[in-house]
Amino acid sequence: MAKKQNVKTLAAMPAYNEEKYIGSLILKARQYVDKVIVVDDGSTDCTAEVAGLAGATVIRHGENRGKGAAVQSILAEARKIAPDILVLLDADAQHSPDDIPALIKSVMDGHDLAIGSREEQANKTPYYRRIGQKILSFSTRAVSKASVVDSESGFRALSSKALNTLDLTENGFAIESEMITRAADNNLSITEVPITNIYTKDGSTINPFRHGIGVLARILVLVSERKPLFFFGVLGLILSVLGFLTGLRVINIFSATSVIPIGTALISMVLLTIGVLCIFTGIILHVLTRRTR
Ligand SMILES: Nc1nc2c(ncn2[C@@H]2O[C@H](COP(=O)(O)OP(=O)(O)OP(=O)(O)O)[C@@H](O)[C@H]2O)c(=O)[nH]1
Ligand SMILES: [Mg+2]
């Protein structure tokens, strides 16, 4: 890997209404890479114009399609450019371009996916976000078997092997977790590199709670696809136990009053039925996925 002098390095930013910061971010990034591209994800402000003026190659989405869709467009464009290293960073000034060399070095040292981790400066992250990030990182570790601490960080460097291997489908923010999961699936070398953690008052474009729930839901879908026995098994077990406990209550009420509480009895039967169905679904999907693997 000693081909340092002709390394082709590419930095790329997914951007949605980031006219305020994108210009300076591009100028700073250009100090460390050969080329900068920006995917403008249907911004309604002057993000694309400013990015072009700052020297980036701009690809525009006709409408807003989501961060994941913007990252997928970046990967597609990057495959055409075929850099040795691709650096992804957000365009809302939460990532410092001065951390780019450290991420590039990590890929030069042989890793395929170097994730910029904010863990060392986690105290700068608003606490409610930290909780969300912790939950999402835990879920990503559970589904991917990759021991990443900060799975939601969008500041990453990819080797050309990773760039040409990763086939991603998420259009939303779950793309961060999906990328780690797919990288682990393909036995790519994943590592984390400490980065500067920047939280500006106006950095966030969507409600963090909605953001977190949306990503968690997508990760659960990933779990259900990859570990159906675990996902449906646990869900089925919980529902069956609840159904059983409700059934005990029906028996208690009946033995005390000789009257069957119809409503509670119905709930018990529904819970038990769905519970057992879930468990069977998990077993069947497990067998099927085993066969296809
Ligand atoms: N929110 C949002 N960001 C998008 C979209 N498409 C591209 N992006 C870009 O994706 C990057 C990350 O988006 P953010 O909203 O900052 O998400 P985040 O950093 O995970 O969450 P915050 O902590 O709220 O900033 C930014 O550069 C956005 O401009 C989109 O549809 N919605
Ligand atoms: Mg952000």
XYZ file of C-alpha atoms and ligand atoms in Angstrom:
326
model
C 0.000 0.000 0.000
C 2.968 2.356 -0.266
C 1.666 4.075 -3.471
C 1.187 7.297 -1.418
C 2.222 9.794 -4.101
C -0.424 8.841 -6.670
C -3.183 8.110 -4.339
C -6.404 9.490 -5.857
C -8.469 10.810 -3.023
C -12.081 11.981 -3.387
C -14.206 13.789 -0.798
C -17.999 13.768 -1.114
C -20.869 15.457 0.731
C -24.591 14.710 0.704
C -26.277 18.095 1.058
C -29.809 19.281 1.753
C -30.231 23.044 2.242
C -26.660 23.636 3.438
C -25.828 26.865 1.555
C -24.521 28.412 4.801
C -21.603 26.066 5.430
C -20.976 24.113 2.226
C -18.710 26.686 0.550
C -16.127 26.857 3.334
C -16.290 23.088 3.885
C -15.437 22.424 0.235
C -12.574 24.932 0.232
C -11.108 23.352 3.360
C -11.586 19.797 2.070
C -9.830 20.637 -1.204
C -6.607 21.097 0.782
C -6.552 17.365 1.538
C -8.041 15.625 -1.508
C -7.731 15.648 -5.295
C -11.418 16.242 -5.950
C -14.674 17.134 -4.167
C -18.163 16.110 -5.266
C -21.487 17.197 -3.765
C -24.854 15.526 -4.204
C -27.482 18.222 -3.804
C -30.510 16.326 -2.504
C -33.236 18.591 -3.818
C -32.251 21.670 -1.814
C -34.518 24.715 -2.053
C -31.683 27.134 -1.205
C -28.455 27.910 -3.112
C -26.524 24.851 -1.909
C -25.734 23.656 -5.469
C -24.655 27.076 -6.730
C -22.390 27.749 -3.744
C -20.896 24.253 -3.975
C -20.102 24.749 -7.650
C -18.517 28.148 -6.986
C -16.346 26.571 -4.292
C -14.971 24.147 -6.844
C -16.971 21.003 -6.244
C -18.546 18.841 -8.938
C -22.276 18.985 -8.184
C -24.787 16.212 -8.902
C -28.392 17.278 -8.366
C -31.406 15.247 -7.310
C -34.558 16.734 -8.877
C -36.370 16.286 -5.565
C -35.426 15.545 -1.956
C -34.859 11.782 -1.675
C -33.087 11.399 1.662
C -29.538 11.179 2.972
C -29.226 7.514 2.059
C -30.276 8.163 -1.523
C -27.725 10.993 -1.680
C -24.965 8.663 -0.405
C -25.974 6.022 -2.965
C -25.652 8.664 -5.724
C -22.225 9.584 -4.332
C -21.069 5.935 -4.444
C -22.358 5.536 -8.012
C -20.507 8.695 -9.143
C -17.378 7.714 -7.186
C -17.247 4.294 -8.881
C -16.966 6.142 -12.213
C -14.143 8.337 -10.839
C -12.478 5.252 -9.293
C -10.460 6.906 -6.525
C -8.231 4.838 -4.261
C -9.951 6.438 -1.276
C -13.385 8.053 -0.893
C -14.109 10.296 2.103
C -17.736 10.963 3.048
C -18.581 13.926 5.292
C -21.739 15.840 6.113
C -22.277 19.356 4.822
C -23.734 20.904 7.980
C -20.368 21.776 9.590
C -20.616 18.971 12.132
C -17.509 17.359 10.580
C -14.168 19.160 10.332
C -12.331 18.690 6.996
C -9.099 18.905 8.994
C -9.845 15.337 10.164
C -9.760 14.028 6.568
C -5.995 13.132 6.622
C -6.457 10.904 9.690
C -9.263 8.971 7.981
C -7.271 8.678 4.752
C -4.246 7.401 6.685
C -6.399 4.708 8.288
C -7.384 3.375 4.852
C -3.772 3.704 3.669
C -2.873 1.488 6.632
C -5.061 -1.222 5.171
C -8.590 -0.695 6.450
C -11.589 -0.696 4.086
C -14.025 1.377 6.166
C -12.666 3.977 8.594
C -15.435 5.599 10.643
C -14.868 8.973 12.289
C -15.790 8.379 15.927
C -17.059 11.219 18.150
C -16.740 9.052 21.262
C -13.655 10.804 22.655
C -15.519 14.125 22.541
C -18.932 12.695 23.322
C -19.406 15.280 26.063
C -20.013 17.848 23.301
C -23.061 15.923 22.056
C -26.402 17.010 23.545
C -27.361 14.261 26.046
C -30.655 13.297 24.363
C -28.728 12.698 21.127
C -26.126 10.646 22.944
C -28.867 8.345 24.232
C -30.233 7.965 20.694
C -26.773 7.362 19.242
C -25.984 4.801 21.956
C -29.201 2.859 21.214
C -28.577 2.948 17.455
C -24.925 1.931 17.839
C -25.911 -0.951 20.121
C -28.510 -2.124 17.602
C -26.014 -1.838 14.765
C -23.474 -3.927 16.712
C -26.193 -6.508 17.386
C -27.206 -6.823 13.735
C -23.753 -6.506 12.147
C -21.339 -8.149 14.603
C -19.032 -5.170 13.947
C -17.752 -3.710 17.223
C -18.296 -0.060 16.271
C -18.921 2.488 19.036
C -20.258 5.388 16.904
C -22.250 3.750 14.102
C -24.223 6.892 13.234
C -21.256 9.045 12.289
C -21.500 10.059 8.634
C -17.785 10.991 8.454
C -16.100 7.966 6.864
C -13.351 6.883 4.476
C -13.770 3.938 2.120
C -11.132 1.958 0.257
C -11.719 1.248 -3.436
C -12.478 -2.347 -2.415
C -15.248 -1.115 -0.095
C -16.467 1.313 -2.748
C -16.833 -1.481 -5.295
C -18.205 -4.050 -2.840
C -20.869 -2.196 -0.890
C -24.308 -2.443 -2.478
C -26.587 -0.236 -0.368
C -30.367 0.220 -0.528
C -31.370 2.494 2.356
C -32.647 5.954 1.295
C -32.829 7.410 4.799
C -30.413 7.796 7.723
C -30.225 4.042 8.280
C -27.653 4.043 5.455
C -24.948 4.494 8.123
C -25.907 1.232 9.863
C -26.554 -0.580 6.595
C -23.076 0.331 5.323
C -21.461 -1.146 8.451
C -23.640 -4.268 8.242
C -22.841 -4.887 4.582
C -19.145 -4.207 5.175
C -19.147 -6.816 7.964
C -21.036 -9.234 5.719
C -18.229 -8.895 3.146
C -15.500 -9.280 5.761
C -14.180 -5.816 5.025
C -11.826 -4.353 7.625
C -13.756 -1.795 9.707
C -12.099 0.621 12.131
C -12.823 3.846 14.001
C -10.711 7.012 14.065
C -11.271 9.796 16.620
C -12.645 13.006 15.059
C -13.601 16.460 16.245
C -17.179 16.488 17.483
C -18.976 19.681 16.441
C -22.540 20.504 17.418
C -23.765 23.820 16.082
C -27.146 25.172 17.158
C -28.504 25.084 13.618
C -26.782 21.837 12.542
C -29.847 19.660 12.692
C -32.446 19.634 9.949
C -34.954 17.202 11.413
C -36.477 16.345 14.805
C -33.897 14.105 16.573
C -36.584 11.889 18.107
C -38.204 11.229 14.714
C -34.711 10.781 13.288
C -33.818 8.169 15.896
C -37.079 6.224 15.722
C -36.873 6.170 11.922
C -33.361 4.701 11.979
C -34.227 2.206 14.760
C -37.217 0.969 12.764
C -34.989 0.358 9.718
C -32.409 -1.456 11.863
C -35.188 -3.705 13.223
C -36.140 -4.494 9.634
C -32.476 -5.372 9.006
C -32.565 -7.635 12.119
C -35.779 -9.308 10.940
C -34.168 -9.967 7.524
C -30.861 -11.201 8.867
C -31.870 -12.929 12.110
C -35.532 -13.906 11.607
C -35.384 -16.601 14.303
C -34.064 -14.102 16.859
C -36.393 -11.281 15.804
C -39.664 -13.177 15.398
C -38.747 -15.651 18.132
C -38.299 -12.957 20.763
C -41.361 -11.051 19.561
C -43.436 -14.267 19.536
C -42.212 -15.228 22.990
C -43.105 -11.831 24.464
C -46.594 -11.920 22.909
C -47.172 -15.539 24.013
C -46.143 -14.796 27.595
C -48.447 -11.751 27.639
C -51.253 -13.912 26.200
C -50.603 -16.607 28.790
C -50.621 -14.105 31.675
C -53.865 -12.570 30.384
C -55.270 -16.093 30.174
C -54.361 -16.699 33.827
C -56.272 -13.537 34.675
C -59.336 -14.851 32.832
C -59.156 -18.058 34.856
C -58.838 -16.097 38.092
C -61.824 -13.895 37.308
C -63.874 -16.916 36.215
C -62.999 -18.917 39.327
C -63.908 -15.882 41.485
C -67.117 -14.833 39.684
C -68.116 -17.824 37.426
C -68.356 -15.202 34.678
C -66.013 -15.324 31.665
C -64.563 -11.827 30.983
C -65.057 -11.924 27.182
C -62.862 -8.934 26.396
C -59.877 -10.173 28.395
C -60.350 -13.697 27.049
C -60.326 -12.373 23.497
C -57.164 -10.364 24.119
C -55.498 -13.436 25.591
C -56.380 -15.575 22.571
C -55.257 -12.913 20.083
C -51.918 -12.440 21.877
C -51.317 -16.173 22.096
C -52.253 -16.736 18.439
C -50.047 -13.923 17.104
C -47.272 -15.023 19.462
C -47.281 -18.607 18.215
C -47.584 -17.426 14.595
C -44.532 -15.170 15.072
C -42.481 -18.048 16.464
C -43.438 -20.273 13.522
C -42.681 -17.437 11.094
C -39.246 -17.079 12.689
C -38.538 -20.825 12.359
C -39.720 -20.979 8.730
C -37.779 -17.836 7.689
C -34.738 -19.158 9.545
C -34.848 -22.442 7.633
C -35.454 -20.611 4.349
C -32.598 -18.113 4.861
C -30.298 -20.994 5.868
C -31.133 -22.737 2.599
C -30.486 -19.617 0.477
C -27.140 -18.758 2.190
N -31.915 15.959 7.160
C -31.586 15.633 5.913
N -30.274 15.716 5.574
C -29.963 15.343 4.325
C -30.935 14.899 3.392
N -30.304 14.620 2.261
C -29.012 14.880 2.477
N -28.811 15.326 3.725
C -27.519 15.688 4.287
O -27.113 14.643 5.159
C -26.207 15.159 6.140
C -26.664 14.725 7.517
O -27.911 15.239 7.778
P -28.275 15.794 9.245
O -29.661 16.308 9.205
O -27.207 16.707 9.661
O -28.285 14.459 10.103
P -27.417 14.111 11.392
O -26.113 14.771 11.391
O -27.424 12.633 11.459
O -28.314 14.651 12.524
P -28.095 15.941 13.291
O -27.344 15.563 14.469
O -29.534 16.339 13.437
O -27.353 16.938 12.453
C -26.194 16.676 5.954
O -25.080 17.040 5.183
C -27.477 16.931 5.167
O -27.403 18.080 4.382
C -32.303 14.841 3.782
O -33.192 14.468 3.017
N -32.595 15.220 5.055
Mg -25.855 16.775 11.139
